[in-house]
Amino acid sequence: MIKIELYQYQDKQYTYIKKNYLLIKKAQLYFYQKNYEQSLKFFKEALQKNPRLPGRARLGLGYCFYMLKKYELSKRAFQRVLQLDSQVFESHLGLAILAYKRKDYQGYQDHLNKAFQINPNNPLVLYYIAEFYYLQQDSDSVQKIAIQAIQNLNMLPKIINEQEKTKVGKRAYRFDFFDLKSRLYFMIGNTLHKEQQYDQAFKRLEEIRSQCFENDKELILETYKHLAYLQSKCALGQTKLSQQYEYYKKALQYNPKDTESMLECANHLTDTDQRESLKYFENALEILKEKGEKILPELYNNIGVLRLSLNQFEGAKEAFGKALDLANIDIISNEDEKQNQKFFMYGQIQFGLYA
């Protein structure tokens, strides 16, 4: 009889633990889907059903509060984790980020040091340490630590590394692994770029494109823009320039309203495809207007020149007029000279009209 009751008790305990485990798994799933409200709901439910949840199981509360911009609650959640288990280094990383957000740079550094003391080989810890040195513009330390972090990532269980071999695997498994790896390469590439080691920087950023393609749009956008710039620095020639243009086009796929990439594409096509170049310039102009950002007279001038070459005389006249209206008074201080330039531009258009 006692044995039966003991088995029944153990069975209930197992079911109870299993339910809590499933709640936490659901919370994690919603978190990865960026549904932080639902994720928080399941984390709280798991905690209500088992107030004795271990520290590490409570980490999700801190993450959710942070993503929902409830920073004070996030701080308390991470602190509570450390009260229950002082070895949870992720809590120190969370508190470091919160300290940096408050501009408490000493607190930021202290928590990073504590995380490093607990787990000096963890790639995530090394990433944040590398980022700290990146902010300090200590290129040597950044490269050394970031490379070590990448090596440690590559030493993770074989099942993770095997997924690198196929694109399908990349989509299906360990998004965070590839995201972290790409950010490390991005950091190394940037430091090499600043040191004018363009060939090496190009190779590092190419790593992101070749094996870490499943990243957030902002990171990939910046990567392609860097690659395009470095392509122009590494070598000259039509092939390289063509590749540079392709990188800017790729950047536009991730952000169709990125005016910087748009203007680079326009400049690249000025001599080879004037209609397409004009389209890029005009699209950039419309986006700048939408955003209420400053428009330089050079943009209108480029549009005017292209319209003129395409026999769009009225449009060219309008663009040149706006370019002159925007021209800085310091550049053309003499009103007569300004009018002379205006008449010169209009004269070009008139010659076109009656040629």
Tab-separated table of C-alpha atoms in Angstrom:
chain	number	residue	atom	x	y	z
A	1	MET	CA	0.000	0.000	0.000
A	2	ILE	CA	2.815	2.373	0.910
A	3	LYS	CA	4.615	1.483	-2.341
A	4	ILE	CA	1.495	2.238	-4.414
A	5	GLU	CA	1.057	5.628	-2.722
A	6	LEU	CA	4.742	6.395	-3.282
A	7	TYR	CA	4.456	5.550	-6.997
A	8	GLN	CA	1.322	7.702	-7.300
A	9	TYR	CA	3.127	10.598	-5.602
A	10	GLN	CA	6.139	10.227	-7.903
A	11	ASP	CA	3.848	10.081	-10.936
A	12	LYS	CA	2.114	13.314	-9.865
A	13	GLN	CA	5.481	14.981	-9.304
A	14	TYR	CA	6.666	13.875	-12.763
A	15	THR	CA	3.473	15.217	-14.399
A	16	TYR	CA	3.848	18.471	-12.452
A	17	ILE	CA	7.470	18.935	-13.553
A	18	LYS	CA	6.594	18.008	-17.139
A	19	LYS	CA	3.834	20.640	-17.260
A	20	ASN	CA	6.212	23.316	-15.970
A	21	TYR	CA	8.802	22.263	-18.521
A	22	LEU	CA	6.238	22.557	-21.327
A	23	LEU	CA	5.168	26.009	-20.134
A	24	ILE	CA	8.772	27.218	-20.241
A	25	LYS	CA	9.246	25.677	-23.691
A	26	LYS	CA	6.119	27.463	-24.919
A	27	ALA	CA	7.440	30.713	-23.458
A	28	GLN	CA	10.745	30.222	-25.261
A	29	LEU	CA	8.953	29.476	-28.528
A	30	TYR	CA	6.932	32.697	-28.329
A	31	PHE	CA	10.093	34.618	-27.458
A	32	TYR	CA	11.869	33.358	-30.594
A	33	GLN	CA	8.779	34.400	-32.566
A	34	LYS	CA	9.165	37.898	-31.035
A	35	ASN	CA	5.787	37.614	-29.320
A	36	TYR	CA	7.107	38.896	-25.999
A	37	GLU	CA	3.725	39.453	-24.339
A	38	GLN	CA	2.739	35.797	-24.821
A	39	SER	CA	6.192	34.622	-23.834
A	40	LEU	CA	6.010	36.605	-20.594
A	41	LYS	CA	2.566	35.187	-19.888
A	42	PHE	CA	3.850	31.589	-20.018
A	43	PHE	CA	6.972	32.374	-17.983
A	44	LYS	CA	4.770	33.923	-15.285
A	45	GLU	CA	2.396	30.949	-15.361
A	46	ALA	CA	5.310	28.547	-14.875
A	47	LEU	CA	6.524	30.631	-11.932
A	48	GLN	CA	3.051	30.755	-10.341
A	49	LYS	CA	2.725	26.970	-10.557
A	50	ASN	CA	6.199	26.461	-9.164
A	51	PRO	CA	7.499	29.404	-7.072
A	52	ARG	CA	10.643	27.359	-6.460
A	53	LEU	CA	11.768	27.487	-10.079
A	54	PRO	CA	15.584	27.513	-10.258
A	55	GLY	CA	17.349	30.744	-11.178
A	56	ARG	CA	18.217	29.808	-14.753
A	57	ALA	CA	14.573	28.995	-15.533
A	58	ARG	CA	13.673	32.590	-14.612
A	59	LEU	CA	16.044	34.197	-17.110
A	60	GLY	CA	13.227	34.489	-19.632
A	61	LEU	CA	11.400	36.974	-17.410
A	62	GLY	CA	14.362	39.350	-17.602
A	63	TYR	CA	14.606	38.970	-21.377
A	64	CYS	CA	10.876	39.558	-21.905
A	65	PHE	CA	10.744	42.628	-19.674
A	66	TYR	CA	13.739	44.050	-21.529
A	67	MET	CA	12.188	43.517	-24.965
A	68	LEU	CA	8.968	45.127	-23.711
A	69	LYS	CA	11.047	48.129	-22.532
A	70	LYS	CA	10.210	47.500	-18.875
A	71	TYR	CA	13.814	47.992	-17.872
A	72	GLU	CA	13.405	48.254	-14.096
A	73	LEU	CA	11.441	44.987	-14.003
A	74	SER	CA	14.071	43.407	-16.234
A	75	LYS	CA	16.796	44.493	-13.821
A	76	ARG	CA	14.922	43.021	-10.837
A	77	ALA	CA	14.364	39.748	-12.681
A	78	PHE	CA	18.071	39.350	-13.477
A	79	GLN	CA	19.029	40.263	-9.901
A	80	ARG	CA	16.595	37.647	-8.566
A	81	VAL	CA	18.193	35.007	-10.784
A	82	LEU	CA	21.594	35.803	-9.274
A	83	GLN	CA	20.158	35.637	-5.745
A	84	LEU	CA	19.022	32.094	-6.482
A	85	ASP	CA	22.082	31.051	-8.481
A	86	SER	CA	25.176	33.262	-8.565
A	87	GLN	CA	26.682	31.230	-11.430
A	88	VAL	CA	24.138	32.250	-14.078
A	89	PHE	CA	26.449	34.416	-16.184
A	90	GLU	CA	23.629	35.388	-18.594
A	91	SER	CA	22.120	37.504	-15.821
A	92	HIS	CA	25.345	39.472	-15.543
A	93	LEU	CA	25.232	40.062	-19.309
A	94	GLY	CA	21.642	41.283	-19.014
A	95	LEU	CA	22.552	43.611	-16.146
A	96	ALA	CA	25.575	44.861	-18.111
A	97	ILE	CA	23.367	45.841	-21.055
A	98	LEU	CA	20.910	47.579	-18.732
A	99	ALA	CA	23.781	49.437	-17.034
A	100	TYR	CA	25.082	50.606	-20.405
A	101	LYS	CA	21.605	51.819	-21.317
A	102	ARG	CA	21.580	53.914	-18.115
A	103	LYS	CA	25.071	55.216	-19.020
A	104	ASP	CA	26.434	53.477	-15.932
A	105	TYR	CA	29.647	52.462	-17.701
A	106	GLN	CA	31.402	51.236	-14.569
A	107	GLY	CA	28.456	48.944	-13.786
A	108	TYR	CA	28.527	47.772	-17.402
A	109	GLN	CA	32.203	46.853	-17.128
A	110	ASP	CA	31.807	45.214	-13.697
A	111	HIS	CA	29.021	42.889	-14.849
A	112	LEU	CA	30.954	41.928	-17.986
A	113	ASN	CA	33.951	41.048	-15.814
A	114	LYS	CA	31.772	38.903	-13.527
A	115	ALA	CA	30.261	37.065	-16.498
A	116	PHE	CA	33.781	36.439	-17.832
A	117	GLN	CA	34.978	35.141	-14.453
A	118	ILE	CA	32.099	32.641	-14.341
A	119	ASN	CA	32.395	31.407	-17.940
A	120	PRO	CA	35.477	32.748	-19.781
A	121	ASN	CA	35.036	30.456	-22.801
A	122	ASN	CA	31.390	31.125	-23.577
A	123	PRO	CA	31.065	32.699	-27.075
A	124	LEU	CA	28.294	35.036	-25.926
A	125	VAL	CA	30.421	36.355	-23.053
A	126	LEU	CA	33.361	36.815	-25.424
A	127	TYR	CA	31.121	38.647	-27.887
A	128	TYR	CA	30.136	41.249	-25.292
A	129	ILE	CA	33.742	41.585	-24.097
A	130	ALA	CA	34.811	42.145	-27.728
A	131	GLU	CA	32.036	44.702	-28.115
A	132	PHE	CA	33.335	46.514	-25.021
A	133	TYR	CA	36.792	46.820	-26.599
A	134	TYR	CA	35.170	47.788	-29.901
A	135	LEU	CA	33.566	50.762	-28.155
A	136	GLN	CA	37.006	51.582	-26.709
A	137	GLN	CA	38.437	51.409	-30.264
A	138	ASP	CA	40.974	48.814	-29.143
A	139	SER	CA	41.256	46.962	-32.462
A	140	ASP	CA	43.846	44.394	-31.359
A	141	SER	CA	41.736	43.221	-28.409
A	142	VAL	CA	38.577	43.133	-30.554
A	143	GLN	CA	40.176	40.908	-33.176
A	144	LYS	CA	41.826	38.605	-30.649
A	145	ILE	CA	38.669	38.064	-28.569
A	146	ALA	CA	36.262	37.873	-31.520
A	147	ILE	CA	38.417	35.258	-33.263
A	148	GLN	CA	38.530	33.239	-30.033
A	149	ALA	CA	34.723	33.475	-29.778
A	150	ILE	CA	34.343	32.199	-33.365
A	151	GLN	CA	36.700	29.296	-32.642
A	152	ASN	CA	34.674	28.432	-29.546
A	153	LEU	CA	31.465	28.562	-31.568
A	154	ASN	CA	32.991	26.130	-34.054
A	155	MET	CA	33.765	23.753	-31.179
A	156	LEU	CA	30.116	23.476	-30.161
A	157	PRO	CA	28.521	19.994	-30.413
A	158	LYS	CA	28.878	18.351	-33.815
A	159	ILE	CA	25.120	18.405	-34.448
A	160	ILE	CA	25.286	22.218	-34.649
A	161	ASN	CA	28.318	22.337	-36.923
A	162	GLU	CA	26.806	19.711	-39.219
A	163	GLN	CA	23.928	22.101	-39.876
A	164	GLU	CA	26.371	24.569	-41.472
A	165	LYS	CA	26.709	22.272	-44.454
A	166	THR	CA	23.213	22.886	-45.821
A	167	LYS	CA	21.133	25.997	-46.238
A	168	VAL	CA	18.063	24.061	-45.140
A	169	GLY	CA	19.787	23.280	-41.872
A	170	LYS	CA	20.643	26.911	-41.367
A	171	ARG	CA	17.032	27.898	-41.647
A	172	ALA	CA	15.790	25.130	-39.412
A	173	TYR	CA	18.309	25.065	-36.608
A	174	ARG	CA	20.140	27.380	-34.228
A	175	PHE	CA	19.429	30.797	-35.711
A	176	ASP	CA	21.190	32.319	-32.699
A	177	PHE	CA	24.417	30.453	-33.520
A	178	PHE	CA	24.666	31.991	-36.990
A	179	ASP	CA	23.518	35.405	-35.813
A	180	LEU	CA	26.237	35.598	-33.164
A	181	LYS	CA	28.891	34.327	-35.540
A	182	SER	CA	27.999	36.888	-38.191
A	183	ARG	CA	28.103	39.737	-35.668
A	184	LEU	CA	31.589	38.682	-34.625
A	185	TYR	CA	32.750	38.678	-38.245
A	186	PHE	CA	31.117	42.082	-38.714
A	187	MET	CA	33.045	43.469	-35.737
A	188	ILE	CA	36.360	42.106	-37.025
A	189	GLY	CA	35.639	43.424	-40.520
A	190	ASN	CA	34.901	46.890	-39.191
A	191	THR	CA	38.117	47.093	-37.177
A	192	LEU	CA	40.174	45.961	-40.186
A	193	HIS	CA	38.326	48.497	-42.313
A	194	LYS	CA	39.294	51.294	-39.915
A	195	GLU	CA	42.911	50.134	-40.091
A	196	GLN	CA	42.653	50.343	-43.910
A	197	GLN	CA	43.331	46.608	-44.250
A	198	TYR	CA	40.708	46.473	-46.966
A	199	ASP	CA	41.477	43.012	-48.380
A	200	GLN	CA	41.282	41.381	-44.948
A	201	ALA	CA	38.166	43.348	-44.020
A	202	PHE	CA	36.526	42.242	-47.257
A	203	LYS	CA	37.270	38.577	-46.494
A	204	ARG	CA	35.788	38.812	-42.999
A	205	LEU	CA	32.594	40.467	-44.203
A	206	GLU	CA	32.315	37.911	-47.002
A	207	GLU	CA	32.096	35.270	-44.266
A	208	ILE	CA	28.762	36.762	-43.206
A	209	ARG	CA	27.443	36.529	-46.741
A	210	SER	CA	28.691	32.996	-47.328
A	211	GLN	CA	27.618	31.237	-44.146
A	212	CYS	CA	25.628	33.555	-41.920
A	213	PHE	CA	22.911	34.747	-44.253
A	214	GLU	CA	19.979	34.323	-41.837
A	215	ASN	CA	20.465	37.547	-39.875
A	216	ASP	CA	18.380	40.555	-39.078
A	217	LYS	CA	17.936	42.950	-41.976
A	218	GLU	CA	19.877	45.840	-40.473
A	219	LEU	CA	23.043	43.780	-40.053
A	220	ILE	CA	22.892	42.370	-43.577
A	221	LEU	CA	22.112	45.799	-45.034
A	222	GLU	CA	25.222	47.267	-43.405
A	223	THR	CA	27.304	44.255	-44.449
A	224	TYR	CA	26.513	44.681	-48.134
A	225	LYS	CA	27.186	48.417	-47.970
A	226	HIS	CA	30.570	47.728	-46.379
A	227	LEU	CA	31.352	45.089	-48.995
A	228	ALA	CA	30.519	47.520	-51.782
A	229	TYR	CA	32.771	50.179	-50.288
A	230	LEU	CA	35.628	47.732	-49.724
A	231	GLN	CA	35.261	46.403	-53.259
A	232	SER	CA	36.051	49.886	-54.535
A	233	LYS	CA	39.071	50.103	-52.212
A	234	CYS	CA	40.520	46.672	-52.941
A	235	ALA	CA	40.886	47.039	-56.694
A	236	LEU	CA	39.819	48.993	-59.726
A	237	GLY	CA	38.392	47.683	-62.972
A	238	GLN	CA	35.018	47.028	-64.528
A	239	THR	CA	34.552	43.627	-62.865
A	240	LYS	CA	35.106	45.024	-59.397
A	241	LEU	CA	32.880	48.026	-60.052
A	242	SER	CA	30.146	45.717	-61.297
A	243	GLN	CA	30.416	43.634	-58.123
A	244	GLN	CA	30.288	46.821	-56.057
A	245	TYR	CA	27.025	47.769	-57.793
A	246	GLU	CA	25.586	44.289	-57.122
A	247	TYR	CA	26.315	44.647	-53.405
A	248	TYR	CA	24.468	47.960	-53.233
A	249	LYS	CA	21.544	46.399	-55.109
A	250	LYS	CA	21.543	43.551	-52.609
A	251	ALA	CA	21.494	46.068	-49.750
A	252	LEU	CA	18.395	47.631	-51.316
A	253	GLN	CA	16.641	44.257	-51.216
A	254	TYR	CA	16.918	44.373	-47.423
A	255	ASN	CA	15.940	48.029	-47.184
A	256	PRO	CA	14.285	49.426	-50.345
A	257	LYS	CA	14.310	52.901	-48.762
A	258	ASP	CA	18.029	53.087	-48.047
A	259	THR	CA	18.918	56.310	-49.868
A	260	GLU	CA	22.674	55.835	-49.443
A	261	SER	CA	22.640	52.590	-51.441
A	262	MET	CA	20.200	54.119	-53.912
A	263	LEU	CA	22.490	57.065	-54.638
A	264	GLU	CA	25.493	54.755	-55.021
A	265	CYS	CA	23.567	52.691	-57.581
A	266	ALA	CA	22.580	55.871	-59.398
A	267	ASN	CA	26.182	57.103	-59.548
A	268	HIS	CA	27.378	53.732	-60.814
A	269	LEU	CA	24.914	53.801	-63.741
A	270	THR	CA	25.388	57.439	-64.759
A	271	ASP	CA	27.546	56.594	-67.798
A	272	THR	CA	26.090	53.207	-68.726
A	273	ASP	CA	22.324	53.407	-68.154
A	274	GLN	CA	21.105	56.961	-67.758
A	275	ARG	CA	17.414	56.079	-67.489
A	276	GLU	CA	18.025	53.620	-64.668
A	277	SER	CA	20.392	56.068	-62.989
A	278	LEU	CA	17.743	58.801	-63.157
A	279	LYS	CA	15.191	56.424	-61.649
A	280	TYR	CA	17.461	55.779	-58.643
A	281	PHE	CA	18.115	59.506	-58.155
A	282	GLU	CA	14.403	60.353	-58.366
A	283	ASN	CA	13.433	57.549	-55.962
A	284	ALA	CA	16.056	58.745	-53.474
A	285	LEU	CA	14.680	62.278	-53.776
A	286	GLU	CA	11.114	61.134	-53.015
A	287	ILE	CA	12.234	59.143	-49.965
A	288	LEU	CA	14.233	62.087	-48.605
A	289	LYS	CA	11.144	64.264	-49.030
A	290	GLU	CA	8.975	61.681	-47.209
A	291	LYS	CA	11.419	61.556	-44.299
A	292	GLY	CA	11.769	65.323	-44.188
A	293	GLU	CA	15.540	65.019	-44.489
A	294	LYS	CA	17.884	67.611	-45.945
A	295	ILE	CA	18.186	67.530	-49.737
A	296	LEU	CA	21.473	68.707	-51.196
A	297	PRO	CA	21.453	70.812	-54.376
A	298	GLU	CA	23.780	68.248	-55.996
A	299	LEU	CA	20.930	65.736	-56.075
A	300	TYR	CA	18.689	68.070	-58.065
A	301	ASN	CA	21.673	68.965	-60.252
A	302	ASN	CA	22.333	65.294	-61.090
A	303	ILE	CA	18.663	64.792	-61.896
A	304	GLY	CA	18.778	67.885	-64.111
A	305	VAL	CA	21.848	66.676	-66.016
A	306	LEU	CA	20.325	63.240	-66.653
A	307	ARG	CA	16.975	64.676	-67.713
A	308	LEU	CA	18.790	67.015	-70.076
A	309	SER	CA	20.744	64.140	-71.643
A	310	LEU	CA	17.438	62.245	-72.093
A	311	ASN	CA	15.820	65.284	-73.769
A	312	GLN	CA	13.443	65.832	-70.830
A	313	PHE	CA	13.956	69.579	-71.089
A	314	GLU	CA	11.125	70.881	-68.915
A	315	GLY	CA	11.994	68.412	-66.168
A	316	ALA	CA	15.661	69.392	-66.408
A	317	LYS	CA	14.767	73.073	-66.178
A	318	GLU	CA	12.726	72.430	-63.023
A	319	ALA	CA	15.517	70.355	-61.416
A	320	PHE	CA	18.231	72.932	-62.165
A	321	GLY	CA	16.023	75.669	-60.743
A	322	LYS	CA	15.551	73.757	-57.485
A	323	ALA	CA	19.280	73.010	-57.316
A	324	LEU	CA	20.047	76.706	-57.512
A	325	ASP	CA	17.379	77.561	-54.947
A	326	LEU	CA	19.021	75.155	-52.508
A	327	ALA	CA	22.562	76.283	-53.279
A	328	ASN	CA	24.340	77.612	-50.220
A	329	ILE	CA	24.675	81.395	-50.127
A	330	ASP	CA	28.328	80.955	-49.100
A	331	ILE	CA	29.077	79.179	-52.352
A	332	ILE	CA	27.371	81.756	-54.569
A	333	SER	CA	27.390	85.001	-52.640
A	334	ASN	CA	27.039	87.313	-55.623
A	335	GLU	CA	23.417	87.506	-56.797
A	336	ASP	CA	24.453	88.458	-60.343
A	337	GLU	CA	26.746	85.432	-60.538
A	338	LYS	CA	23.906	83.248	-59.277
A	339	GLN	CA	21.616	84.569	-61.996
A	340	ASN	CA	24.357	84.094	-64.608
A	341	GLN	CA	24.679	80.427	-63.645
A	342	LYS	CA	20.922	80.062	-63.733
A	343	PHE	CA	20.723	81.560	-67.234
A	344	PHE	CA	23.637	79.368	-68.345
A	345	MET	CA	21.734	76.227	-67.274
A	346	TYR	CA	18.512	77.433	-68.822
A	347	GLY	CA	20.459	78.326	-71.966
A	348	GLN	CA	21.640	74.736	-72.247
A	349	ILE	CA	18.029	73.586	-72.042
A	350	GLN	CA	16.857	76.098	-74.645
A	351	PHE	CA	19.572	74.963	-77.047
A	352	GLY	CA	18.278	71.450	-76.553
A	353	LEU	CA	14.705	72.530	-77.234
A	354	TYR	CA	15.531	74.136	-80.541
A	355	ALA	CA	18.419	71.963	-81.675
